[in-house]
Amino acid sequence: MAKKEYSFYPGCSSERKASASNYMVSVDAMCEKLDIKLNEIPDWNCCGASIGYAEGGELPRHVMNARNIALSEQNNPDQDIVATCAACWLGAKETADRLDASEQLLADTKEVLKEAGLDIHLKNETPIRHMVEVLIEDIGYEGLKEPMVKSLEGIKFAGYVGCQTNRPFGIDGESFENPMYLDKMVETVGGEAITDYDKKVTCCGGALAFSEPEKSQKQIKDIIEAAYDQGADMIVTPCPVCQMNVEVYQDQINKHYGTKFHIPVTYYSQLLTVAYCGNAKEAGLDGNIIRAKQLEEIAAK
Amino acid sequence: MSDVNTAMVQKYRNDFLKEVEENVEEGHWVKMCMQCGVCSGSCPFGPDWDHPPQEIFMMIRAGKRDEVLTTESMWMCTSCYNCIVRCPRELPITHIMHGLANYAHRLGIAPKMNPTRRFAKIFWNNIAKTGRVNELALSLKLYFMDGFMSGVKNALAMASVGIGMLKTKRLNPFALISHKGVKNPKELHVLLKKAREIEDRRKGIAS
């Protein structure tokens, strides 16, 4: 397989000792096995996330993302931008779309970026993609099978796609209401996918898990309950916010609702890394607060 | 009531729809709503909105300026984008709700104590300071936003979550001193200040 190279936008939560640091660890291991080279955008900044709009407004938010795109165009020319975080992907892609649609906004953004000696060209020379697009479009399901050494047979996964990897942009050829790619990935590495998982695209509350915890935890409770109802051993997701929200509040939900939730919430990249013979550390499994013991057992074999 | 708000009331008189179209992100779409209600039925926090999106659109057209800009409704948006992908007229509803919330906040008439408004402000200031999220500072600032005593109570309630994150190395206990952002935060501050100035000028909001 020829080496594929991308301009990589890791995002804040992927940094060392940040909330999705174990996602990053597993992405690194997965990409090494797939011969994918990620060239980090030097000096990237936050995308503004889904909550940035309230204080940040329109232009400052777009400037944040445009700065990243400009740095990518300058340092990693002719490489697609790839993000692993749903919000980073959405923020950058939305900015590119808006600037492309509005001459005024593009001119204003260019004027601002000039202060830092930067410029942005756009014209769709720099496609902005999510890591799962790279996997299913550039590598393909057959390609994803190639480095496979171990099967995840015997583990039943509820594929929780969530919101922002799925809407508003989504993955080409997938439906917003019932996207199948995550299930297909699970099956590719030998796991059992619950293809009709009820809460596959239900919102976990996103950033409002911080500001409206009760309302968000009601959502999270439904997401976990549906996974149990369908006999899932663990949940798998492509989104760092989904992962964190669905994993870390289980104790609080148990206290409030009298439930006994204790279900691991993993990343697709952890599944692939284990299937590609990565050890538990390489798969970032030591970063799961609720340990994914079945994956750890396969990794140890 | 803030001066900016008074100025806007005088500028637009009774034409709130025009005010929204000219000042709110994606506001020019509002008149396209055909009142089907799919957005309201698709919203995960739907029952918690005093006025769901469909109603907000009608209220804008009916000139109910104060009711719209002072409601907590838009602050219930989780940015799930369900409404956008389901709207038969393809209105960018999520962005309009964000735009309305931002506009009300800029005019100083958004609900002062709304937790999402307060959190959003803390979040933006957090990222604007160094260019990247400082997760420890963000959590602490949120827990302690109502003072020390309630902060301690909030922090204790969240202790098990924090300990889990620390144990798995997903939270840096020293981030208040060791957090690093972009190489030149001052340059980023210049960009953001300039962006805000241009935006305010375009919208006729004097800062």
Coordinates of C-alpha atoms in Angstrom, one line a residue:
Chain A
M1 CA 0.0 0.0 0.0
A2 CA 1.4 3.4 -0.9
K3 CA 1.9 5.8 1.9
K4 CA -1.0 8.3 2.2
E5 CA -0.3 11.8 3.6
Y6 CA -2.7 14.3 5.1
S7 CA -2.5 17.6 6.8
F8 CA -3.6 16.8 10.3
Y9 CA -5.8 18.9 12.7
P10 CA -5.7 17.1 16.0
G11 CA -7.7 19.6 18.1
C12 CA -7.5 20.5 21.8
S13 CA -9.0 17.3 23.3
S14 CA -6.4 15.2 21.6
E15 CA -3.5 16.8 23.4
R16 CA -1.4 15.0 25.9
K17 CA -3.3 14.8 29.3
A18 CA -6.5 16.1 27.7
S19 CA -9.9 14.5 27.7
A20 CA -9.4 12.5 24.4
S21 CA -5.6 11.8 24.7
N22 CA -6.3 8.1 24.4
Y23 CA -8.2 8.6 21.2
M24 CA -5.0 10.2 19.8
V25 CA -2.8 7.4 21.0
S26 CA -5.0 4.9 19.2
V27 CA -5.2 7.0 16.0
D28 CA -1.4 7.1 15.9
A29 CA -1.1 3.4 16.2
M30 CA -3.9 2.7 13.7
C31 CA -2.4 5.1 11.1
E32 CA 1.0 3.5 11.5
K33 CA -0.5 0.0 10.7
L34 CA -2.4 1.5 7.7
D35 CA 0.6 3.4 6.4
I36 CA -1.1 6.7 6.8
K37 CA 1.2 9.7 7.6
L38 CA -0.3 12.6 9.5
N39 CA 1.5 15.9 9.2
E40 CA 0.3 18.1 12.0
I41 CA -0.7 21.6 11.1
P42 CA 2.0 23.7 12.9
D43 CA 0.7 25.9 15.6
W44 CA -3.0 25.1 15.1
N45 CA -5.6 26.7 17.3
C46 CA -9.1 25.7 18.7
C47 CA -12.0 25.6 16.2
G48 CA -14.3 27.5 18.6
A49 CA -16.3 24.2 19.2
S50 CA -20.1 24.2 19.2
I51 CA -20.4 26.7 22.0
G52 CA -18.0 29.3 20.7
Y53 CA -20.7 31.2 18.8
A54 CA -22.3 32.9 21.8
E55 CA -19.3 35.1 22.8
G56 CA -17.3 34.6 19.7
G57 CA -19.9 35.7 17.1
E58 CA -19.4 35.1 13.4
L59 CA -16.2 36.6 12.1
P60 CA -13.9 35.8 15.1
R61 CA -15.1 32.2 15.0
H62 CA -14.4 32.0 11.2
V63 CA -11.0 33.6 11.7
M64 CA -10.0 30.9 14.2
N65 CA -10.7 28.2 11.7
A66 CA -9.4 30.2 8.7
R67 CA -6.1 30.6 10.6
N68 CA -5.8 26.8 10.7
I69 CA -6.7 26.4 7.1
A70 CA -4.2 29.1 6.1
L71 CA -1.4 27.4 8.1
S72 CA -2.3 24.1 6.5
E73 CA -2.2 25.6 3.0
Q74 CA 1.1 27.2 3.7
N75 CA 2.9 24.3 5.5
N76 CA 1.2 21.2 4.0
P77 CA 0.2 22.3 0.5
D78 CA -1.9 20.0 -1.6
Q79 CA -2.8 17.8 1.3
D80 CA -6.3 17.3 2.5
I81 CA -7.0 18.5 6.0
V82 CA -8.0 15.6 8.3
A83 CA -9.6 16.0 11.7
T84 CA -10.3 13.3 14.2
C85 CA -12.6 15.4 16.4
A86 CA -16.2 15.9 15.2
A87 CA -16.3 19.5 16.3
C88 CA -12.9 20.4 14.8
W89 CA -14.0 18.9 11.5
L90 CA -17.4 20.7 11.5
G91 CA -15.9 24.0 12.6
A92 CA -13.2 24.0 9.9
K93 CA -15.5 22.7 7.2
E94 CA -18.3 25.2 8.0
T95 CA -15.9 28.1 7.8
A96 CA -14.5 26.9 4.5
D97 CA -18.1 26.7 3.2
R98 CA -19.1 30.1 4.5
L99 CA -16.0 31.8 3.1
D100 CA -16.6 30.2 -0.2
A101 CA -20.2 31.4 -0.3
S102 CA -19.6 35.0 0.8
E103 CA -17.1 37.3 -0.9
Q104 CA -17.6 39.8 2.0
L105 CA -16.8 37.3 4.7
L106 CA -13.8 36.0 2.7
A107 CA -12.5 39.6 2.2
D108 CA -12.9 40.4 5.9
T109 CA -11.2 37.2 6.9
K110 CA -8.3 37.9 4.6
E111 CA -8.0 41.4 6.0
V112 CA -7.8 40.0 9.6
L113 CA -5.3 37.2 8.7
K114 CA -3.0 39.7 7.1
E115 CA -2.2 41.0 10.6
A116 CA -0.4 37.7 11.2
G117 CA 1.1 37.6 7.8
L118 CA -1.2 34.8 6.7
D119 CA -3.5 34.4 3.7
I120 CA -6.2 31.9 2.8
H121 CA -6.9 30.7 -0.8
L122 CA -9.7 28.2 -0.4
K123 CA -11.4 27.5 -3.8
N124 CA -11.8 23.9 -2.5
E125 CA -8.2 23.2 -3.0
T126 CA -8.1 22.0 0.5
P127 CA -10.8 19.5 1.2
I128 CA -11.6 19.2 4.9
R129 CA -12.3 15.6 6.0
H130 CA -13.0 13.5 9.0
M131 CA -10.7 10.5 9.7
V132 CA -13.5 8.1 9.1
E133 CA -13.8 9.4 5.6
V134 CA -10.1 8.7 5.0
L135 CA -10.7 5.1 6.3
I136 CA -13.8 4.2 4.3
E137 CA -13.1 6.3 1.2
D138 CA -9.3 6.3 0.7
I139 CA -8.5 2.9 2.4
G140 CA -11.9 1.2 1.9
Y141 CA -13.4 -1.6 4.0
E142 CA -11.3 -4.2 2.1
G143 CA -8.2 -2.2 2.8
L144 CA -9.1 -1.9 6.4
K145 CA -9.1 -5.7 6.6
E146 CA -5.6 -6.1 5.2
P147 CA -3.4 -5.4 8.3
M148 CA -5.9 -7.4 10.4
V149 CA -4.2 -10.0 12.7
K150 CA -6.8 -10.6 15.3
S151 CA -10.6 -10.8 15.1
L152 CA -12.9 -9.0 17.6
E153 CA -15.2 -12.0 17.4
G154 CA -17.5 -12.4 20.4
I155 CA -17.8 -8.8 21.3
K156 CA -21.1 -7.0 20.6
F157 CA -20.9 -3.3 19.8
A158 CA -23.5 -0.6 19.9
G159 CA -22.2 1.9 17.3
Y160 CA -23.0 5.3 18.6
V161 CA -22.4 7.7 15.8
G162 CA -23.8 10.8 17.6
C163 CA -24.4 14.1 16.1
Q164 CA -21.6 16.1 14.6
T165 CA -19.8 13.3 12.7
N166 CA -23.2 12.7 11.1
R167 CA -24.9 16.1 10.8
P168 CA -25.0 18.6 9.1
F169 CA -22.3 17.3 6.7
G170 CA -22.3 13.6 7.3
I171 CA -20.4 11.0 5.4
D172 CA -21.0 10.6 1.6
G173 CA -23.6 8.0 0.8
E174 CA -24.8 7.6 4.4
S175 CA -28.2 8.6 5.7
F176 CA -28.5 11.1 8.6
E177 CA -31.0 8.9 10.4
N178 CA -29.3 5.5 10.1
P179 CA -25.6 5.7 9.0
M180 CA -24.1 2.3 8.6
Y181 CA -20.3 3.0 8.3
L182 CA -19.5 2.5 12.0
D183 CA -21.3 -0.9 12.0
K184 CA -19.5 -1.9 8.9
M185 CA -16.2 -1.0 10.5
V186 CA -17.1 -3.2 13.5
E187 CA -18.0 -6.1 11.2
T188 CA -14.8 -5.5 9.2
V189 CA -12.7 -6.4 12.2
G190 CA -14.9 -9.4 13.2
G191 CA -17.0 -7.7 15.9
E192 CA -20.8 -8.1 16.1
A193 CA -22.6 -4.8 15.3
I194 CA -26.0 -4.0 16.6
T195 CA -27.1 -2.5 13.3
D196 CA -30.5 -1.3 14.5
Y197 CA -29.2 0.4 17.7
D198 CA -32.1 2.8 18.6
K199 CA -30.0 5.7 19.9
K200 CA -27.3 5.6 17.2
V201 CA -27.7 9.3 16.3
T202 CA -29.3 10.7 19.5
C203 CA -27.7 13.8 21.0
C204 CA -25.7 13.3 24.2
G205 CA -26.1 17.0 25.1
G206 CA -22.7 18.0 23.7
A207 CA -21.3 21.0 25.5
L208 CA -24.5 21.4 27.5
A209 CA -23.4 18.4 29.6
F210 CA -21.5 21.1 31.5
S211 CA -24.1 23.8 31.7
E212 CA -27.4 21.7 31.7
P213 CA -26.2 18.5 33.4
E214 CA -29.6 17.1 34.3
K215 CA -31.1 17.5 30.8
S216 CA -28.0 16.0 29.2
Q217 CA -27.8 13.1 31.5
K218 CA -31.3 12.2 30.6
Q219 CA -30.2 11.9 27.0
I220 CA -27.1 9.9 28.0
K221 CA -29.2 7.6 30.1
D222 CA -31.4 6.8 27.1
I223 CA -28.3 6.2 24.9
I224 CA -26.8 3.7 27.4
E225 CA -30.1 2.0 28.2
A226 CA -30.8 1.3 24.5
A227 CA -27.3 -0.3 24.2
Y228 CA -28.0 -2.6 27.2
D229 CA -31.5 -3.4 25.8
Q230 CA -29.9 -4.7 22.7
G231 CA -27.3 -6.7 24.5
A232 CA -24.3 -4.6 23.8
D233 CA -21.0 -5.4 25.6
M234 CA -19.6 -2.0 24.8
I235 CA -20.3 1.2 22.9
V236 CA -18.1 2.5 20.1
T237 CA -18.0 6.0 18.8
P238 CA -16.1 8.3 16.4
C239 CA -16.5 11.5 18.6
P240 CA -14.5 12.6 21.6
V241 CA -17.4 14.6 23.1
C242 CA -19.8 11.6 22.7
Q243 CA -17.1 9.3 24.3
M244 CA -16.6 11.5 27.3
N245 CA -20.2 12.3 28.0
V246 CA -21.4 8.7 27.7
E247 CA -18.5 7.3 29.7
V248 CA -17.8 9.7 32.6
Y249 CA -21.3 10.4 33.9
Q250 CA -22.4 6.8 34.4
D251 CA -21.9 7.0 38.2
Q252 CA -23.9 10.2 38.5
I253 CA -26.7 8.7 36.3
N254 CA -26.7 5.5 38.5
K255 CA -27.2 7.6 41.6
H256 CA -29.9 9.7 40.1
Y257 CA -31.9 7.1 38.3
G258 CA -31.1 4.0 40.3
T259 CA -29.5 2.3 37.3
K260 CA -26.5 0.0 37.4
F261 CA -24.7 1.2 34.3
H262 CA -21.1 0.2 33.8
I263 CA -20.5 -0.1 30.1
P264 CA -17.2 0.8 28.3
V265 CA -17.2 3.5 25.6
T266 CA -14.5 3.0 23.0
Y267 CA -13.3 4.6 19.8
Y268 CA -13.3 3.0 16.4
S269 CA -9.5 3.6 16.3
Q270 CA -9.1 1.5 19.5
L271 CA -11.0 -1.4 17.8
L272 CA -8.8 -1.2 14.7
T273 CA -5.6 -1.0 16.6
V274 CA -6.4 -4.1 18.7
A275 CA -7.4 -6.0 15.5
Y276 CA -4.1 -4.9 13.9
C277 CA -2.2 -6.5 16.8
G278 CA -1.5 -3.3 18.8
N279 CA -1.2 -3.8 22.5
A280 CA -3.5 -2.3 25.1
K281 CA -1.2 0.7 25.6
E282 CA -1.0 1.4 21.9
A283 CA -4.8 1.2 21.6
G284 CA -5.1 3.7 24.5
L285 CA -7.2 1.2 26.4
D286 CA -5.5 2.4 29.7
G287 CA -7.3 5.7 29.0
N288 CA -10.8 4.2 29.3
I289 CA -12.2 5.0 32.8
I290 CA -14.6 2.0 32.4
R291 CA -12.1 -0.6 31.2
A292 CA -12.9 -2.4 28.0
K293 CA -11.8 -5.8 29.4
Q294 CA -12.8 -7.9 26.4
L295 CA -10.6 -5.7 24.1
E296 CA -7.8 -5.8 26.7
E297 CA -8.0 -9.6 26.7
I298 CA -7.8 -9.8 22.9
A299 CA -4.9 -7.3 22.9
A300 CA -3.0 -9.4 25.5
K301 CA -3.3 -12.6 23.4
Chain B
M1 CA -31.2 48.3 29.0
S2 CA -27.9 48.8 27.1
D3 CA -27.2 51.7 24.8
V4 CA -26.6 49.3 21.8
N5 CA -30.0 47.8 22.4
T6 CA -31.7 51.2 22.6
A7 CA -29.9 52.2 19.4
M8 CA -31.2 49.1 17.6
V9 CA -34.8 49.6 18.8
Q10 CA -34.7 53.1 17.4
K11 CA -33.1 52.1 14.2
Y12 CA -35.6 49.4 13.3
R13 CA -38.7 50.7 15.1
N14 CA -41.3 47.9 14.6
D15 CA -39.5 45.9 11.9
F16 CA -38.0 43.1 14.0
L17 CA -37.8 40.8 11.0
K18 CA -35.6 43.3 9.2
E19 CA -33.4 43.7 12.3
V20 CA -32.9 39.9 12.4
E21 CA -32.2 39.7 8.7
E22 CA -29.6 42.3 8.9
N23 CA -27.9 41.4 12.1
V24 CA -28.4 37.8 13.0
E25 CA -26.2 35.0 11.4
E26 CA -28.2 33.4 8.6
G27 CA -31.1 35.6 9.6
H28 CA -32.2 36.2 6.0
W29 CA -33.6 32.7 6.0
V30 CA -36.2 33.4 8.7
K31 CA -39.0 34.3 6.3
M32 CA -38.6 31.0 4.5
C33 CA -40.1 29.0 7.5
M34 CA -43.4 27.4 6.6
Q35 CA -44.4 26.5 10.1
C36 CA -44.3 22.7 9.7
G37 CA -42.8 22.2 13.2
V38 CA -40.4 19.4 12.2
C39 CA -37.6 21.3 13.9
S40 CA -39.4 21.6 17.2
G41 CA -40.3 17.9 17.1
S42 CA -36.7 16.9 16.3
C43 CA -34.9 18.8 19.1
P44 CA -33.4 16.7 21.8
F45 CA -34.1 19.4 24.4
G46 CA -37.4 20.3 22.7
P47 CA -39.6 20.2 25.8
D48 CA -37.3 22.6 27.6
W49 CA -37.7 25.4 25.1
D50 CA -40.3 28.0 26.2
H51 CA -40.6 28.7 22.5
P52 CA -39.4 26.0 20.1
P53 CA -37.7 27.2 16.8
Q54 CA -40.8 27.1 14.7
E55 CA -42.5 29.4 17.2
I56 CA -39.5 31.7 17.4
F57 CA -39.7 32.1 13.6
M58 CA -43.3 33.2 13.8
M59 CA -42.6 35.5 16.8
I60 CA -39.9 37.2 14.8
R61 CA -42.4 37.9 12.0
A62 CA -45.0 39.1 14.5
G63 CA -42.4 41.6 15.9
K64 CA -42.2 40.1 19.3
R65 CA -38.7 41.5 19.8
D66 CA -38.4 41.4 23.6
E67 CA -39.9 38.0 24.0
V68 CA -37.6 36.5 21.4
L69 CA -34.3 38.2 22.5
T70 CA -34.8 37.6 26.3
T71 CA -36.0 34.0 26.2
E72 CA -33.8 31.2 27.3
S73 CA -35.1 29.1 24.4
M74 CA -32.2 29.4 22.0
W75 CA -29.8 28.7 24.8
M76 CA -31.2 25.1 24.9
C77 CA -29.6 24.3 21.5
T78 CA -27.1 21.5 21.8
S79 CA -25.8 21.9 18.3
C80 CA -27.0 18.5 17.2
Y81 CA -28.1 19.7 13.8
N82 CA -31.1 17.5 13.7
C83 CA -33.3 20.4 12.7
I84 CA -31.0 21.4 9.9
V85 CA -31.0 18.0 8.1
R86 CA -34.7 17.5 8.6
C87 CA -36.1 21.0 7.6
P88 CA -38.0 20.5 4.3
R89 CA -37.1 24.1 3.4
E90 CA -33.4 23.5 4.3
L91 CA -33.2 26.5 6.7
P92 CA -29.9 26.5 8.7
I93 CA -32.0 26.5 11.9
T94 CA -29.1 25.6 14.2
H95 CA -27.1 28.6 13.0
I96 CA -30.1 30.9 13.2
M97 CA -30.6 29.9 16.8
H98 CA -26.9 30.4 17.5
G99 CA -27.1 33.8 15.8
L100 CA -30.1 34.9 17.8
A101 CA -28.5 33.9 21.1
N102 CA -25.3 35.7 20.1
Y103 CA -27.2 38.8 19.0
A104 CA -29.2 38.9 22.3
H105 CA -26.0 38.4 24.2
R106 CA -24.2 41.2 22.3
L107 CA -27.1 43.6 23.0
G108 CA -26.9 42.7 26.7
I109 CA -30.5 41.5 27.0
A110 CA -29.9 37.7 27.0
P111 CA -31.0 36.1 30.3
K112 CA -28.1 36.9 32.7
M113 CA -28.2 33.7 34.7
N114 CA -28.7 31.2 31.9
P115 CA -26.0 28.6 32.6
T116 CA -25.2 28.0 28.9
R117 CA -24.8 31.7 28.2
R118 CA -22.4 31.9 31.1
F119 CA -20.5 28.7 30.2
A120 CA -20.2 29.9 26.6
K121 CA -18.6 33.1 27.7
I122 CA -16.1 31.3 30.0
F123 CA -15.4 28.9 27.1
W124 CA -14.6 31.6 24.5
N125 CA -12.4 33.5 27.0
N126 CA -10.6 30.3 27.8
I127 CA -9.7 29.5 24.1
A128 CA -9.1 33.1 23.2
K129 CA -6.5 33.5 25.9
T130 CA -4.0 30.9 24.6
G131 CA -5.6 29.6 21.4
R132 CA -6.3 26.1 22.8
V133 CA -8.7 24.8 25.4
N134 CA -7.3 24.6 29.0
E135 CA -9.7 21.9 30.2
L136 CA -8.7 22.2 33.9
A137 CA -9.2 26.0 34.0
L138 CA -12.5 25.6 32.1
S139 CA -14.0 23.2 34.6
L140 CA -12.8 25.1 37.6
K141 CA -14.1 28.4 36.3
L142 CA -17.5 26.8 35.6
Y143 CA -17.8 25.2 39.0
F144 CA -16.7 28.3 40.8
M145 CA -18.7 30.8 38.8
D146 CA -21.1 31.5 41.7
G147 CA -18.5 31.9 44.3
F148 CA -16.3 29.8 46.5
M149 CA -18.8 27.9 48.6
S150 CA -21.0 26.7 45.7
G151 CA -17.7 26.0 43.8
V152 CA -16.5 23.6 46.5
K153 CA -19.9 21.9 46.4
N154 CA -19.9 21.6 42.6
A155 CA -16.3 20.4 42.6
L156 CA -17.1 17.7 45.2
A157 CA -20.1 16.6 43.2
M158 CA -17.8 16.2 40.2
A159 CA -14.9 14.6 42.2
S160 CA -15.5 11.1 40.9
V161 CA -15.4 12.2 37.3
G162 CA -12.3 14.3 37.9
I163 CA -10.5 11.4 39.7
G164 CA -11.3 9.1 36.8
M165 CA -9.9 11.6 34.3
L166 CA -6.8 12.1 36.4
K167 CA -6.2 8.3 36.8
T168 CA -6.4 7.7 33.1
K169 CA -4.2 10.7 32.3
R170 CA -7.0 12.6 30.5
L171 CA -6.7 15.6 32.7
N172 CA -3.6 17.6 33.5
P173 CA -3.6 18.5 37.2
F174 CA -1.0 21.2 36.6
A175 CA -2.7 22.8 33.6
L176 CA -3.2 26.1 35.4
I177 CA 0.6 26.7 35.2
S178 CA 1.8 24.4 32.5
H179 CA -0.9 24.7 29.8
K180 CA 0.5 25.7 26.4
G181 CA -1.5 27.2 23.6
V182 CA -0.3 28.7 20.3
K183 CA 3.2 30.0 20.0
N184 CA 2.2 33.7 20.0
P185 CA -1.1 34.2 21.8
K186 CA -0.7 38.0 21.5
E187 CA -0.8 37.7 17.7
L188 CA -4.0 35.7 18.1
H189 CA -5.5 38.4 20.4
V190 CA -4.8 41.0 17.7
L191 CA -6.6 38.8 15.1
L192 CA -9.6 38.3 17.3
K193 CA -9.8 42.0 18.3
K194 CA -9.7 43.0 14.7
A195 CA -12.3 40.4 13.7
R196 CA -14.7 41.7 16.4
E197 CA -14.2 45.3 15.3
I198 CA -15.0 44.5 11.7
E199 CA -18.0 42.5 12.7
D200 CA -19.3 45.2 15.0
R201 CA -18.8 47.8 12.3
R202 CA -20.7 45.8 9.7
K203 CA -23.6 45.3 12.1
G204 CA -23.6 48.9 13.3
I205 CA -22.8 47.8 16.9
A206 CA -20.5 50.3 18.5
S207 CA -18.2 48.6 21.0

